[in-house]
mmCIF file of C-alpha atoms in Angstrom:
data_model
loop_
_atom_site.group_PDB
_atom_site.id
_atom_site.type_symbol
_atom_site.label_atom_id
_atom_site.label_comp_id
_atom_site.label_asym_id
_atom_site.label_seq_id
_atom_site.Cartn_x
_atom_site.Cartn_y
_atom_site.Cartn_z
ATOM 1 C CA MET A 26 128.508 33.837 -183.633
ATOM 2 C CA PHE A 27 130.153 35.381 -186.699
ATOM 3 C CA PHE A 28 126.685 35.942 -188.183
ATOM 4 C CA PHE A 29 125.783 37.885 -185.034
ATOM 5 C CA LEU A 30 128.945 39.962 -185.296
ATOM 6 C CA ARG A 31 128.348 40.777 -188.941
ATOM 7 C CA TYR A 32 125.232 42.722 -188.039
ATOM 8 C CA PHE A 33 127.213 44.947 -185.734
ATOM 9 C CA SER A 34 129.922 45.705 -188.325
ATOM 10 C CA CYS A 35 132.709 44.638 -186.036
ATOM 11 C CA ILE A 36 136.067 43.100 -186.801
ATOM 12 C CA LEU A 37 137.375 40.480 -184.407
ATOM 13 C CA VAL A 38 140.958 41.314 -183.487
ATOM 14 C CA LYS A 39 141.400 39.132 -180.412
ATOM 15 C CA LYS A 40 138.985 37.713 -177.873
ATOM 16 C CA SER A 41 136.593 40.425 -176.656
ATOM 17 C CA THR A 42 138.429 43.226 -178.465
ATOM 18 C CA PHE A 43 136.651 44.902 -181.374
ATOM 19 C CA ILE A 44 137.381 47.811 -183.644
ATOM 20 C CA GLY A 45 134.559 50.120 -184.676
ATOM 21 C CA MET A 46 132.167 49.204 -181.876
ATOM 22 C CA ASN A 47 130.639 51.984 -179.798
ATOM 23 C CA SER A 48 130.420 51.599 -176.017
ATOM 24 C CA SER A 49 126.767 50.486 -175.906
ATOM 25 C CA LEU A 50 127.388 47.797 -178.532
ATOM 26 C CA SER A 51 130.503 46.746 -176.689
ATOM 27 C CA ALA A 52 128.487 46.417 -173.472
ATOM 28 C CA LEU A 53 125.855 44.348 -175.316
ATOM 29 C CA PHE A 54 128.540 42.088 -176.695
ATOM 30 C CA HIS A 55 130.127 41.577 -173.281
ATOM 31 C CA GLU A 56 126.708 40.675 -171.875
ATOM 32 C CA ALA A 57 126.217 38.239 -174.748
ATOM 33 C CA GLU A 58 129.566 36.634 -173.937
ATOM 34 C CA ARG A 59 128.164 35.586 -170.560
ATOM 35 C CA LEU A 60 125.190 33.764 -172.065
ATOM 36 C CA ASP A 61 125.097 30.001 -172.421
ATOM 37 C CA ASN A 62 124.878 28.702 -175.986
ATOM 38 C CA ARG A 63 121.114 28.176 -175.913
ATOM 39 C CA SER A 64 120.449 31.716 -174.685
ATOM 40 C CA LEU A 65 122.961 33.098 -177.174
ATOM 41 C CA ASP A 66 121.197 31.255 -180.006
ATOM 42 C CA THR A 67 117.863 32.717 -178.860
ATOM 43 C CA LEU A 68 119.355 36.213 -178.748
ATOM 44 C CA ILE A 69 120.831 35.805 -182.224
ATOM 45 C CA ALA A 70 117.512 34.524 -183.611
ATOM 46 C CA ASN A 71 115.680 37.492 -182.083
ATOM 47 C CA ILE A 72 118.188 39.975 -183.488
ATOM 48 C CA ILE A 73 117.952 38.409 -186.952
ATOM 49 C CA SER A 74 114.154 38.506 -186.731
ATOM 50 C CA LEU A 75 114.269 42.174 -185.736
ATOM 51 C CA ARG A 76 116.568 42.927 -188.654
ATOM 52 C CA ALA A 77 114.269 41.094 -191.071
ATOM 53 C CA GLN A 78 111.216 42.989 -189.779
ATOM 54 C CA ARG A 79 112.990 46.278 -190.371
ATOM 55 C CA GLU A 80 113.943 45.322 -193.924
ATOM 56 C CA THR A 81 110.651 43.763 -195.002
ATOM 57 C CA PRO A 82 108.757 46.961 -195.889
ATOM 58 C CA ASP A 83 111.662 48.141 -198.030
ATOM 59 C CA ASN A 84 111.946 44.731 -199.689
ATOM 60 C CA GLN A 85 108.209 44.694 -200.381
ATOM 61 C CA LYS A 86 108.391 48.162 -201.933
ATOM 62 C CA THR A 87 111.390 47.119 -204.000
ATOM 63 C CA GLU A 88 109.646 43.919 -205.133
ATOM 64 C CA ALA A 89 106.514 45.843 -206.103
ATOM 65 C CA PHE A 90 108.598 48.334 -208.092
ATOM 66 C CA LEU A 91 110.525 45.550 -209.846
ATOM 67 C CA LEU A 92 107.363 43.563 -210.630
ATOM 68 C CA LYS A 93 105.762 46.673 -212.126
ATOM 69 C CA LYS A 94 108.798 47.163 -214.362
ATOM 70 C CA ILE A 95 108.919 43.453 -215.292
ATOM 71 C CA ASN A 96 105.255 43.517 -216.340
ATOM 72 C CA LYS A 97 105.564 46.677 -218.443
ATOM 73 C CA SER A 98 104.607 46.057 -222.065
ATOM 74 C CA LEU A 99 103.432 47.755 -225.219
ATOM 75 C CA SER A 100 99.931 49.183 -225.187
ATOM 76 C CA ILE A 101 97.122 46.941 -226.402
ATOM 77 C CA GLY A 102 96.889 49.053 -229.551
ATOM 78 C CA GLN A 103 100.603 48.638 -230.250
ATOM 79 C CA ILE A 104 100.393 44.883 -229.683
ATOM 80 C CA GLU A 105 97.453 44.579 -232.089
ATOM 81 C CA ARG A 106 99.241 46.719 -234.666
ATOM 82 C CA PHE A 107 102.371 44.580 -234.302
ATOM 83 C CA LYS A 108 100.319 41.423 -234.947
ATOM 84 C CA VAL A 109 98.752 42.926 -238.073
ATOM 85 C CA LEU A 110 102.071 44.174 -239.438
ATOM 86 C CA ASN A 111 103.865 40.939 -238.631
ATOM 87 C CA GLN A 112 101.181 38.920 -240.408
ATOM 88 C CA LYS A 113 101.526 41.198 -243.448
ATOM 89 C CA ARG A 114 105.273 40.602 -243.346
ATOM 90 C CA LEU A 115 104.735 36.839 -243.239
ATOM 91 C CA ASP A 116 102.215 37.097 -246.102
ATOM 92 C CA GLU A 117 104.702 39.298 -247.992
ATOM 93 C CA THR A 118 102.075 42.024 -248.428
ATOM 94 C CA ILE A 119 103.698 44.644 -246.213
ATOM 95 C CA SER A 120 104.467 48.098 -247.641
ATOM 96 C CA ALA A 121 107.726 49.953 -247.028
ATOM 97 C CA GLU A 122 105.990 52.347 -244.613
ATOM 98 C CA GLU A 123 104.390 49.472 -242.715
ATOM 99 C CA TYR A 124 107.720 47.668 -242.581
ATOM 100 C CA ALA A 125 109.361 50.778 -241.081
ATOM 101 C CA GLU A 126 106.546 50.902 -238.503
ATOM 102 C CA LEU A 127 107.075 47.207 -237.737
ATOM 103 C CA LEU A 128 110.795 47.811 -237.179
ATOM 104 C CA ILE A 129 109.996 50.615 -234.731
ATOM 105 C CA LEU A 130 107.654 48.319 -232.807
ATOM 106 C CA LEU A 131 110.267 45.536 -232.844
ATOM 107 C CA ASP A 132 112.824 47.974 -231.436
ATOM 108 C CA LYS A 133 110.407 48.918 -228.634
ATOM 109 C CA ILE A 134 109.795 45.234 -227.867
ATOM 110 C CA GLU A 135 113.518 44.535 -227.789
ATOM 111 C CA LYS A 136 114.151 47.449 -225.411
ATOM 112 C CA LEU A 137 111.326 46.272 -223.145
ATOM 113 C CA ASN A 138 112.782 42.749 -223.099
ATOM 114 C CA VAL A 139 116.262 44.015 -222.215
ATOM 115 C CA SER A 140 114.759 46.140 -219.460
ATOM 116 C CA ARG A 141 112.631 43.204 -218.275
ATOM 117 C CA LEU A 142 115.700 40.974 -218.006
ATOM 118 C CA LYS A 143 117.512 43.642 -215.992
ATOM 119 C CA TYR A 144 114.609 43.873 -213.534
ATOM 120 C CA LEU A 145 114.196 40.082 -213.438
ATOM 121 C CA THR A 146 117.865 39.814 -212.497
ATOM 122 C CA SER A 147 117.434 42.364 -209.711
ATOM 123 C CA LEU A 148 114.350 40.613 -208.347
ATOM 124 C CA ALA A 149 116.038 37.208 -208.547
ATOM 125 C CA ARG A 150 118.961 38.596 -206.561
ATOM 126 C CA LEU A 151 116.544 40.049 -203.979
ATOM 127 C CA ARG A 152 114.719 36.713 -203.644
ATOM 128 C CA GLN A 153 118.010 34.802 -203.768
ATOM 129 C CA VAL A 154 116.981 32.548 -206.646
ATOM 130 C CA THR A 155 118.168 32.131 -210.221
ATOM 131 C CA VAL A 156 116.512 34.130 -212.994
ATOM 132 C CA ARG A 157 115.138 30.900 -214.459
ATOM 133 C CA GLU A 158 113.623 29.934 -211.091
ATOM 134 C CA LEU A 159 112.105 33.410 -210.731
ATOM 135 C CA MET A 160 110.627 33.183 -214.223
ATOM 136 C CA LYS A 161 109.104 29.840 -213.262
ATOM 137 C CA GLN A 162 107.688 31.396 -210.049
ATOM 138 C CA LEU A 163 106.182 34.279 -212.024
ATOM 139 C CA GLY A 164 104.865 32.050 -214.815
ATOM 140 C CA ILE A 165 107.021 33.763 -217.419
ATOM 141 C CA SER A 166 107.975 31.610 -220.371
ATOM 142 C CA GLY A 167 110.761 32.329 -222.773
ATOM 143 C CA SER A 168 114.334 31.548 -223.497
ATOM 144 C CA LEU A 169 117.218 33.509 -222.064
ATOM 145 C CA ASN A 170 119.537 32.079 -224.688
ATOM 146 C CA GLY A 171 118.387 34.484 -227.395
#
């Protein structure tokens, strides 16, 4: 019953007395008071279903936005350049200019990863799962421990 009341933004003061409820909501509540438990449960389930239907398009839009942000990455050209420069660094054949370019690319990657974690956190909250569980769902590997 409290779940039902939460959706109407009411505060129970004493039996059948509510603050912040307009007259039509008050009338609905008084009608609901007369229902047997089974009918009340059905009403509550229908109201929750209605609420979920109203929120679903917004949630889908939000999820799509978050997934787009999570999947954002460097361009293919930047990724290839990073691989070349990183290999030169490992081979110790990288020039000072190339090293500066590598640092710029590393900074971009770091910023993308920070942004990705922020959006992963938002999506996990929306789906009501942990970030690790969301990463598993999305097939994203990687450590969050740094």
